[in-house]
Coordinates of C-alpha atoms in Angstrom, one line a residue:
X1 CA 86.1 152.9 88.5
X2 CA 89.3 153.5 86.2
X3 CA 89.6 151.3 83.4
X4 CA 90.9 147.7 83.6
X5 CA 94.7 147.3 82.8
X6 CA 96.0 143.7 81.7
X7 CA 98.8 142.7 83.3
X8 CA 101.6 141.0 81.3
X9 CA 102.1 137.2 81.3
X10 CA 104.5 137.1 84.4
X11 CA 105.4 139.1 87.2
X12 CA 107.2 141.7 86.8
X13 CA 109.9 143.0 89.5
X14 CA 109.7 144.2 92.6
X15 CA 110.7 147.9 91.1
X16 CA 108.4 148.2 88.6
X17 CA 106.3 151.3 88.8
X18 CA 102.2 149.9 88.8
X19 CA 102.6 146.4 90.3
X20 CA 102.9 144.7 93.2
X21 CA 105.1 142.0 93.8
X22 CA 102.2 140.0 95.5
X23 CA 100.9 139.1 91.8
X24 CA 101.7 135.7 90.8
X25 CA 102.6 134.5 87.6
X26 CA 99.2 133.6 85.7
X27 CA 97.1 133.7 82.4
X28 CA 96.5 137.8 81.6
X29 CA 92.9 138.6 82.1
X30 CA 90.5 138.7 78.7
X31 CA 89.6 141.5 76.8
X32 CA 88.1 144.5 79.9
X33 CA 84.7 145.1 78.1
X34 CA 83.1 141.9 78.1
X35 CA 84.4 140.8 81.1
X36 CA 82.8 143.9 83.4
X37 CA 79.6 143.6 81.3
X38 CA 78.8 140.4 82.6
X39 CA 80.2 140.5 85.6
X40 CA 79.2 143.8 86.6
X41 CA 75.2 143.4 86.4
X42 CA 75.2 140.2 88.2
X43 CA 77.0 142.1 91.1
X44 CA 74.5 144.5 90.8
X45 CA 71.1 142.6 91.2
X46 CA 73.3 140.6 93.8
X47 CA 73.9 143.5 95.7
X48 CA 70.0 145.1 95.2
X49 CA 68.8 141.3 96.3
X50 CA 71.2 141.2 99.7
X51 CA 69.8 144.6 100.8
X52 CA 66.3 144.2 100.2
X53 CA 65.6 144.0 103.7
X54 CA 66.8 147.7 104.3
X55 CA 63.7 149.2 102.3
X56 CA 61.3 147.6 104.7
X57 CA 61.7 149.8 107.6
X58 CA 62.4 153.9 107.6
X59 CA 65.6 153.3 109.5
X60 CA 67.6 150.3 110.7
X61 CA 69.6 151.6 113.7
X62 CA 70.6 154.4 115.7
X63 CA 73.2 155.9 113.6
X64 CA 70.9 156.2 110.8
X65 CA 68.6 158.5 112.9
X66 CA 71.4 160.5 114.1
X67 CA 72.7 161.2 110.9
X68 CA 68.8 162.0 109.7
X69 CA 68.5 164.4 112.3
X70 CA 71.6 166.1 111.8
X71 CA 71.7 166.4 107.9
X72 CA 67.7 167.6 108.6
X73 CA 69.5 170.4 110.9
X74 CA 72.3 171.3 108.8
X75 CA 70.0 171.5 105.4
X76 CA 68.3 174.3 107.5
X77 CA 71.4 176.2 108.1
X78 CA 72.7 174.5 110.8
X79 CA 76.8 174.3 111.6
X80 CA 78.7 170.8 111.7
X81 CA 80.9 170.6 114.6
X82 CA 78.9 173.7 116.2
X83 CA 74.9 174.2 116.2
X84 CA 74.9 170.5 115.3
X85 CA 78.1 167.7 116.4
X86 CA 78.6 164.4 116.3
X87 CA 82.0 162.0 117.1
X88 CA 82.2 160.9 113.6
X89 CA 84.0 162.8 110.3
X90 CA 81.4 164.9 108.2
X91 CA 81.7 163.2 104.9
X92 CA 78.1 161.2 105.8
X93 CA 76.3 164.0 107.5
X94 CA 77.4 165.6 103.7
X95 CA 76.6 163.3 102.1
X96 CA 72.7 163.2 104.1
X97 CA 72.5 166.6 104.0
X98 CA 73.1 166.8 100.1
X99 CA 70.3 163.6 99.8
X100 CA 67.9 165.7 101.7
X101 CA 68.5 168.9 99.6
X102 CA 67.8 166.8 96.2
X103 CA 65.0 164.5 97.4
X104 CA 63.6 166.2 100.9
X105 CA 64.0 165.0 104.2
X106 CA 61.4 162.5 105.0
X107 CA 63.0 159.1 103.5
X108 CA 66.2 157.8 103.8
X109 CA 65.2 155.7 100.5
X110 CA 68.0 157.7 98.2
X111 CA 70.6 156.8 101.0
X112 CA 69.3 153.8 100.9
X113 CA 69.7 153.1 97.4
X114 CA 73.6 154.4 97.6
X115 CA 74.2 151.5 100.0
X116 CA 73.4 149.4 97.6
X117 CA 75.9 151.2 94.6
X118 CA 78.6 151.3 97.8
X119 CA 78.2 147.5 98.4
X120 CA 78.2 147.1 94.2
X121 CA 81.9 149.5 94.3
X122 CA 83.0 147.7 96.6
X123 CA 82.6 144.2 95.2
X124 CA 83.9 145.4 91.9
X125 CA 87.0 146.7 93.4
X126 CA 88.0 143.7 95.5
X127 CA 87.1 141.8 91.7
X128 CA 89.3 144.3 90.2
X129 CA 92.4 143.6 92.4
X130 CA 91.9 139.8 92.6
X131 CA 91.5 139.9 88.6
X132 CA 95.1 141.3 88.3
X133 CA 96.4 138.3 90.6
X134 CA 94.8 135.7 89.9
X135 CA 92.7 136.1 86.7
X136 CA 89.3 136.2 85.6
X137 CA 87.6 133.3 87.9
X138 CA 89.2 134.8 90.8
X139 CA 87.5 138.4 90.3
X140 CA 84.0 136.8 89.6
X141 CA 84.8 135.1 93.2
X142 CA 86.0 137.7 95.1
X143 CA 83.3 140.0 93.5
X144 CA 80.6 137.8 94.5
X145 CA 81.8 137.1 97.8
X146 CA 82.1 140.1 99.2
X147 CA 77.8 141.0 98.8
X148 CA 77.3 137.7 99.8
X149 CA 79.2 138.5 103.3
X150 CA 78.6 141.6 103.4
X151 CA 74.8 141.4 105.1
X152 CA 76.7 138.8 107.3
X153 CA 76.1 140.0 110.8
X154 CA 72.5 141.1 112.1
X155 CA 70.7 143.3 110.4
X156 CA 70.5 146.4 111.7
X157 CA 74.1 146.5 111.3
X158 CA 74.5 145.4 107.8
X159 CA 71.1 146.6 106.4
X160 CA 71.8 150.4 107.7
X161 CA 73.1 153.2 105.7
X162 CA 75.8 154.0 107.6
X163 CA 79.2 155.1 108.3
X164 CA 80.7 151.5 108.1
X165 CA 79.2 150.8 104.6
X166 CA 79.8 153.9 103.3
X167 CA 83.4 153.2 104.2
X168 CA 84.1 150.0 102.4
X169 CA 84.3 151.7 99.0
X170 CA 87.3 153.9 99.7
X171 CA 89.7 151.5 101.7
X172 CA 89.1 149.0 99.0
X173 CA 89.2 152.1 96.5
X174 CA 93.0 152.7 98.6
X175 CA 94.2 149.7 98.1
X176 CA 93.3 149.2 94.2
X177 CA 95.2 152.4 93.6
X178 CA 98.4 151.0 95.3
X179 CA 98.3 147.9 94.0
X180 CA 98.7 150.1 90.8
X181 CA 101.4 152.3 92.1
X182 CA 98.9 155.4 91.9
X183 CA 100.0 156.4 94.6
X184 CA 98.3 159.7 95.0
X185 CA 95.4 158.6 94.2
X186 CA 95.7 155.9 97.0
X187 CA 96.3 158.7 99.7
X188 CA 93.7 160.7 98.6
X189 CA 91.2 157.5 98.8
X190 CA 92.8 156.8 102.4
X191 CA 91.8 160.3 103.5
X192 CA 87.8 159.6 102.2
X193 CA 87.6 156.1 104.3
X194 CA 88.8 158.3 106.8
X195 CA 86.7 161.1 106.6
X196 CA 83.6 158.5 106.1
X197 CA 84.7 156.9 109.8
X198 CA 87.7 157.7 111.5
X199 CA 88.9 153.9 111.5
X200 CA 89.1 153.9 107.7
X201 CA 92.5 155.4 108.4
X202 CA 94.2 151.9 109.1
X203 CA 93.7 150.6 105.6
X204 CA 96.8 153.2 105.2
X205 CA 99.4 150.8 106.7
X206 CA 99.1 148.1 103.8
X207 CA 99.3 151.3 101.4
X208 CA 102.3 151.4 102.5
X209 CA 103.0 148.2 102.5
X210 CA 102.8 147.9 99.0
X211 CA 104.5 151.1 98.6
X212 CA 107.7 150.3 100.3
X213 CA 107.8 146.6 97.9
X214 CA 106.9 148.1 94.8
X215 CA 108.7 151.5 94.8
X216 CA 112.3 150.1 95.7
X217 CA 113.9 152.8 93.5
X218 CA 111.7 155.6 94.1
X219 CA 109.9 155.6 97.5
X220 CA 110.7 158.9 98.9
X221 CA 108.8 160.0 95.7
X222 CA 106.1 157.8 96.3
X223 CA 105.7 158.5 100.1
X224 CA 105.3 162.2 99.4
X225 CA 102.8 161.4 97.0
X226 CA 101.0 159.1 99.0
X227 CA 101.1 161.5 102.3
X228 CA 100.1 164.7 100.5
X229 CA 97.1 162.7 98.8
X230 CA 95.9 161.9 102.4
X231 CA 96.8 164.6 104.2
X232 CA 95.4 167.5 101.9
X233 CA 91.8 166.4 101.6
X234 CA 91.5 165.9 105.5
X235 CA 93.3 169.6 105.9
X236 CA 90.6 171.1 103.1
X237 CA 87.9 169.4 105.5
X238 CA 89.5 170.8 108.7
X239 CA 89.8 173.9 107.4
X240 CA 85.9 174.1 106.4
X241 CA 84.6 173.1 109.3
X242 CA 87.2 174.8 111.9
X243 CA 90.7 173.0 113.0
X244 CA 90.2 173.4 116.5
X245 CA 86.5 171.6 116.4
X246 CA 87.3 169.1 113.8
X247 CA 90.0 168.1 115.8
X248 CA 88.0 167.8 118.9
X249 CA 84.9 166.4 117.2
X250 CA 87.0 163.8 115.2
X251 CA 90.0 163.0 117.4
X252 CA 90.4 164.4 120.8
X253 CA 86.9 164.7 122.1
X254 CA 85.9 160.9 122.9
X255 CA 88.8 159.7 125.5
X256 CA 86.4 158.3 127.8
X257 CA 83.8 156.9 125.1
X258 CA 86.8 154.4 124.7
X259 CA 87.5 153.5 128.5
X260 CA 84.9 150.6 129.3
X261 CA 85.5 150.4 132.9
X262 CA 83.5 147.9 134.3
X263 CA 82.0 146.6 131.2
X264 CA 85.0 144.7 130.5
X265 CA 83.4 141.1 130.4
X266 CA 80.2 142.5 128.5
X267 CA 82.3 144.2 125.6
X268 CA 84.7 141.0 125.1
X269 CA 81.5 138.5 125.4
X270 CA 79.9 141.0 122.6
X271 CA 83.3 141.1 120.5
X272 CA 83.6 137.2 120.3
X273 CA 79.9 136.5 119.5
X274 CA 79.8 138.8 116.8
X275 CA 83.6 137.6 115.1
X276 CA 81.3 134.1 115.7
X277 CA 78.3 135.3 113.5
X278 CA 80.9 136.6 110.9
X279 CA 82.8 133.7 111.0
X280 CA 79.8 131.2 110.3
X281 CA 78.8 133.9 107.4
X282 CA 82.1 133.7 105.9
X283 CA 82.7 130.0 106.8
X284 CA 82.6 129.3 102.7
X285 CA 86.4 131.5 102.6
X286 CA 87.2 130.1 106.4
X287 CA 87.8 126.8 105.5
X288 CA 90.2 127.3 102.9
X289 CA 92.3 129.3 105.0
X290 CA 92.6 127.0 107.2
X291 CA 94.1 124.2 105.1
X292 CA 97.0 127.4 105.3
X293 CA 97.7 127.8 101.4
X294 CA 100.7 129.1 100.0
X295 CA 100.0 132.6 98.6
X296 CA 101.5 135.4 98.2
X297 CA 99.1 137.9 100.3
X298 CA 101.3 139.9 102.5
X299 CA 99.8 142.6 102.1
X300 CA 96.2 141.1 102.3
X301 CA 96.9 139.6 106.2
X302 CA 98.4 143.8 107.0
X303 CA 95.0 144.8 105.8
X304 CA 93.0 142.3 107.5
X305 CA 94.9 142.8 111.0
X306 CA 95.4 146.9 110.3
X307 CA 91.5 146.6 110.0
X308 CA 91.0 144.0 113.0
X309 CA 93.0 146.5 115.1
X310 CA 90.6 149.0 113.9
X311 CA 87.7 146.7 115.1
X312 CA 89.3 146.8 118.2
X313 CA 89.6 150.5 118.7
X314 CA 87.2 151.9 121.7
X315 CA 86.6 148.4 122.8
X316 CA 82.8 148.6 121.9
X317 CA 82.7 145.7 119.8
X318 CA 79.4 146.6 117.4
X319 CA 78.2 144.2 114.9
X320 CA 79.2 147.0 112.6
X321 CA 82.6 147.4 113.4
X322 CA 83.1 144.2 111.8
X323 CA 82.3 145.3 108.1
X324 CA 85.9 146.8 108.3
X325 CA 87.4 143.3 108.2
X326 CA 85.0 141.7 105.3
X327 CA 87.2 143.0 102.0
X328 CA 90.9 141.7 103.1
X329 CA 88.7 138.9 104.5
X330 CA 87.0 138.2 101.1
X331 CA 90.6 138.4 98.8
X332 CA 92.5 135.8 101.3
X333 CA 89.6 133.5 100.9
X334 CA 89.9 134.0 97.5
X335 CA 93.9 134.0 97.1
X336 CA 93.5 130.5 99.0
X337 CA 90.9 129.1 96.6
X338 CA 93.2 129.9 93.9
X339 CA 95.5 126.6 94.9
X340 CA 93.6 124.3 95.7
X341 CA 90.9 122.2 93.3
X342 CA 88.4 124.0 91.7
X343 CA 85.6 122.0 93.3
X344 CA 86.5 123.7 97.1
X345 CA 85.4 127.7 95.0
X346 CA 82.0 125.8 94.2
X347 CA 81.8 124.6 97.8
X348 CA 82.5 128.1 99.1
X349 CA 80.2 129.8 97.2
X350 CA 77.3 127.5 98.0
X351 CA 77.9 127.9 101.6
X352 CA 78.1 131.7 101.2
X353 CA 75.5 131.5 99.2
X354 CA 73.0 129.6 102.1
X355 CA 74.7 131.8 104.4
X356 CA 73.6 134.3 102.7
X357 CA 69.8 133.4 102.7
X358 CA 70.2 133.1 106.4
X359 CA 71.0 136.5 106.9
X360 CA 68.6 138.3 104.7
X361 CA 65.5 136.5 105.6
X362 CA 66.4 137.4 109.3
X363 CA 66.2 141.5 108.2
X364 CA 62.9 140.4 106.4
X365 CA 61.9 139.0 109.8
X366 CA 63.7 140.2 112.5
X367 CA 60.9 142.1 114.9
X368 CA 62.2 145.5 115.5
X369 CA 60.8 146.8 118.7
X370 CA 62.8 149.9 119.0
X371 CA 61.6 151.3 116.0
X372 CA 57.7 150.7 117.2
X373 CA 58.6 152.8 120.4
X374 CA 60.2 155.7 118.7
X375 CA 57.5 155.5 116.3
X376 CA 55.0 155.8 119.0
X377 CA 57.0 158.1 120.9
X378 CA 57.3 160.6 117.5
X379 CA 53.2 160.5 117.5
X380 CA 53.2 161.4 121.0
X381 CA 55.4 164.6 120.2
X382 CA 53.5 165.4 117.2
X383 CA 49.8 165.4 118.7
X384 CA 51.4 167.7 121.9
X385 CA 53.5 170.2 119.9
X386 CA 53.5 172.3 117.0
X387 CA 55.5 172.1 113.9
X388 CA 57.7 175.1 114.9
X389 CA 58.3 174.1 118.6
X390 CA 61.4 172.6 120.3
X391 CA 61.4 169.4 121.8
X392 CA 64.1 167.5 123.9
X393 CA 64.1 163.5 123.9
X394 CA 66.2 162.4 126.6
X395 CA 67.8 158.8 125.1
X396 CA 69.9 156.9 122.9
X397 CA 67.4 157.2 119.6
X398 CA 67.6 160.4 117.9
X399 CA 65.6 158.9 115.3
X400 CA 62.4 160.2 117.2
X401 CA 63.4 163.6 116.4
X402 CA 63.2 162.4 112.7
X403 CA 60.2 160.8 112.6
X404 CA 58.2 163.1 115.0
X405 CA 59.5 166.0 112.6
X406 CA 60.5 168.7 115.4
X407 CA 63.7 170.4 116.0
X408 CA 65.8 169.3 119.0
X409 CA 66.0 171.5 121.9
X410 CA 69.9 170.9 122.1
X411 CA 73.2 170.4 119.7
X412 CA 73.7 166.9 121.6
X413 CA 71.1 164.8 119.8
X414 CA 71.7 162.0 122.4
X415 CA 71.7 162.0 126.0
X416 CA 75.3 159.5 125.4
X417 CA 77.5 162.9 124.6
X418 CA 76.0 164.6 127.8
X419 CA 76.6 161.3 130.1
X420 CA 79.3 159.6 128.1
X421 CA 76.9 156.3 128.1
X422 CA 76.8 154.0 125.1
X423 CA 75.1 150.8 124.6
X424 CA 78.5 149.4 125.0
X425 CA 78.5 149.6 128.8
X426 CA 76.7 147.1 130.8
X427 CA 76.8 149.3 134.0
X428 CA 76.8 152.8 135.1
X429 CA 80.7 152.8 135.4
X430 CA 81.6 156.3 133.9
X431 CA 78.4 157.6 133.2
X432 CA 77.2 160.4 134.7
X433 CA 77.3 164.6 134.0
X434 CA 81.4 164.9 135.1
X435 CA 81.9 162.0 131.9
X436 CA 80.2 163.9 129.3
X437 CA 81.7 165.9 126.1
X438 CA 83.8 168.7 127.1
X439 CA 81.9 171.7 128.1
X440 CA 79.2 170.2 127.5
X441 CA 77.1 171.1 130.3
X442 CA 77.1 174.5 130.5
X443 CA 76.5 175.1 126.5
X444 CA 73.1 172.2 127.5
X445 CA 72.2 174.8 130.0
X446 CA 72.7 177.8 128.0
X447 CA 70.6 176.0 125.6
X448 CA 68.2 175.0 127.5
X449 CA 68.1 178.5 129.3
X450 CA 67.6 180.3 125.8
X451 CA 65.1 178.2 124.0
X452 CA 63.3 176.3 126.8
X453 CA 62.0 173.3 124.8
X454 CA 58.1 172.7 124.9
X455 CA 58.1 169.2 125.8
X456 CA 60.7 167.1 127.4
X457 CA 60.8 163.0 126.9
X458 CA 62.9 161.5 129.3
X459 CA 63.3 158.1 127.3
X460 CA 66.3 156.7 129.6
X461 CA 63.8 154.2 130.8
X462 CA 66.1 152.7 133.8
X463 CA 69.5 153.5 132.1
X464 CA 72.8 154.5 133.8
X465 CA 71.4 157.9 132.1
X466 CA 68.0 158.8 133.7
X467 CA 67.6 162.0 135.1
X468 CA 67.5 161.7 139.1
X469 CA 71.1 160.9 138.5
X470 CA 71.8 163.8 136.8
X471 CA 71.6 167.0 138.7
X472 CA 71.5 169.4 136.4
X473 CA 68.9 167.7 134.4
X474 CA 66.7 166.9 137.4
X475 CA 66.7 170.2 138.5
X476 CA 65.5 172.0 135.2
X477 CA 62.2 169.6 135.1
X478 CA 61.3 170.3 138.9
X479 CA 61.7 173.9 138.5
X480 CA 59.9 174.2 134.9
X481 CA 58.2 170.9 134.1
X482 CA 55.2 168.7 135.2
X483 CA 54.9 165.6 134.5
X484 CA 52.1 164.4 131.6
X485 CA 52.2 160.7 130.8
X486 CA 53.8 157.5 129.7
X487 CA 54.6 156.0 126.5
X488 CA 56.1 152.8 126.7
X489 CA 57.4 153.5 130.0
X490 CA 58.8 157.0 128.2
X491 CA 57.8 159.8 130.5
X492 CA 56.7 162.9 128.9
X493 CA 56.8 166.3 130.5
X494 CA 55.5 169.8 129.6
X495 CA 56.3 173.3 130.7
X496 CA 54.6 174.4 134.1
X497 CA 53.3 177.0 132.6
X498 CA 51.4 175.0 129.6
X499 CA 47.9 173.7 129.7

């Protein structure tokens, strides 16, 4: 993180270069060194204490197994957007691909150990920016505030290493830059949250926020800056990857993925109980709001509904999702604390604190059933197959391909591109072979055709997904497979032609 600049005893104007006419007028922040080198090791252990939990278990969701079993793929010469795709931008495959090359494939403990450095950026960030408002107490609270929310949702969506977390860093990273005036720098930090998650993208509307009240006398300047600063990093990634599939992958391929037809009810009752869970985690910063303080945080409430929007997007509603809205959350809390008695910021960071406890001793003993399965599942595979065979686990956990150690039989690690299912649909509206990834079918069969896979695991278990309501799929295992057992209510098949 760039070095800490003391602002001057007042605000300046509105034209200044570097500020941002949100700062009220307060005492300038100590001497940088000493400051950072207290504050910055408590965030630390804070942040290695709140994410204990995610070194109990090999993985915490599906996401992380995806992205294991893609980074596995592509550190053995596979090709992003082609041999091996995904919906999401490539900076995390990258970034698990480049883990895996330094420390080898079989433990996500490296990754795991960046979540916690992401959590610790972000925090001192948000500290940064609140510092240069509000002064020295203010950073220690928004700082510690933020890892004390940011396990505040279950824990397999907070715990994971994943594309949510990974996020954080650069849209608070965006917004530190701007409040500066740095305004290149700000694009450029716009286009990483994006490229971590496409949804990063929306912390670009207070960027510009700030950009059009702080740059009065030089905003076409500015703008440029700012555009070219997103817009050439994501054209650098386009370019290595392909334009045409990195626009498909990242943009244009998931139109039905967002249409929740029929699952209408069960996405909205799933949106408000998870903004509940977040609220009662961040009911310390809650309360303050509410008392509707007068401060100066424009820019703060774009950020928090640009992210909300965000949140929104796709109408899926994940516990994860809601990570997005945690920073602007964490620096209105904070701007509201700042006017009212100092008693209310011990109040707040008690009640964080408790909530905090709550949350992390559920991900030390929330049961994790899924996990067991694929675990038992990935035995299964291993004791039938050999090392160098393909395999093709028809489900919703790539994870097993991870932990059973085998190479997928297909590019679409998840039966959900192929059917267009997700675990945000509560029925079988818009599921089916004709709502899968474009062309995705024939390129299955061609696979299929080419490299007949030695075992099949259809692990749809009563889903919207299973196979007798897929044609194609049905058709392949009556011509070619027999059926060989259970696993959990998994059934496994093998060729025909196999002992």
């Amino acid at each position: 993180m760039p070095a800490e600049q003391p602002d001057p005893p007042c605000t300046p104007s509105r034209t200044s270069p570097g500020t941002s006419p949100h700062t009220p007028p307060h005492t300038p922040p100590t001497t940088p060194g000493p400051y950072w080198r207290r504050l910055l090791p408590v965030l630390l252990v804070l942040a290695a204490l709140t994410r204990l939990p995610s070194f109990l278990h090999p993985l915490w969701n599906p996401d992380e197994g995806f992205l294991a079993t893609q980074a596995r793929l592509l550190a053995s010469g596979g090709v992003l957007y082609d041999t091996v795709v995904d919906r999401k931008p490539p900076f995390l495959p990258w970034l698990y691909e480049a883990a895996f090359v330094l420390f080898g494939d079989d433990t996500l403990v490296p990754l795991k150990v960046l979540a916690v450095l992401a959590v610790l950026a972000t925090a001192a960030l948000l500290a940064s920016l609140a510092r240069r408002r509000w002064g020295d107490r203010a950073g220690a609270v928004a700082g510690a505030g933020f890892v004390l929310l940011s396990v505040g949702m279950p824990p397999e969506d907070t715990q994971a290493a994943a594309f949510g977390l990974f996020m954080l860093p650069f849209t608070a990273l965006a917004m530190w830059c701007a409040d500066r005036g740095y305004w290149a720098p700000a694009g450029a930090a716009v286009a990483a949250a994006l490229l971590t998650k496409q949804t990063g993208g929306a912390v670009l509307v207070p960027v510009l926020w700030l950009l059009w009240s702080t740059a009065a006398g030089t905003r076409g300047r500015a703008l440029l800056r700012t555009l070219a600063g997103c817009a050439l990093p994501v054209a650098a990634v386009a370019l290595t990857t392909g334009p045409s599939r990195f626009l498909f992958w990242v943009v244009t391929g998931s139109g039905s993925y967002a249409d929740l037809s029929g699952s209408g009810l069960h996405a909205l009752g799933r949106g408000l109980g998870n903004a509940a869970i977040l609220a009662g985690a961040g009911l310390g910063l809650l309360i303050p709001l509410l008392r509707r303080p007068k401060a100066p945080t424009a820019d703060l409430w774009l950020w928090l509904a640009a992210s909300a929007v965000a949140v929104m997007t796709g109408f899926h509603f994940f516990g994860h999702y809601y990570l997005q809205l945690m920073p602007p959350l964490v620096l209105l809390g904070t701007a509201a604390l700042q006017v009212l008695p100092r008693r209310w910021t011990a109040t707040a960071l008690a009640l964080m604190a408790l909530a905090c406890a709550v949350f992390v001793t559920w991900g030390f003993l929330a049961p994790r059933p899924e996990l067991a399965h694929a675990r038992r599942l990935a035995d299964t595979i291993r004791a039938r197959t050999d090392p160098g065979d393909r395999v093709l686990i028809w489900g919703m956990h790539p994870e097993t391909y991870w932990l059973a150690d085998r190479t997928p039989a297909s590019r679409y690690l998840t039966a959900g591109l192929l059917t267009n299912f997700s675990g945000g649909r509560s029925t079988g509206s818009l599921v089916g072979e004709e709502y899968g990834v474009e062309g995705s079918w024939p390129t299955f069969r061609a696979e299929l055709a080419a490299h007949p896979p030695a075992l099949v695991v259809d692990d749809s278990r009563g889903k919207p997904y299973a196979p007798e309501r897929l044609p194609t799929l049905r058709r392949v295992l009556e011509e070619s497979y027999v059926r060989a057992g259970t696993v959990d209510g998994a059934v496994i098949y093998v060729r025909a032609n196999t002992p």
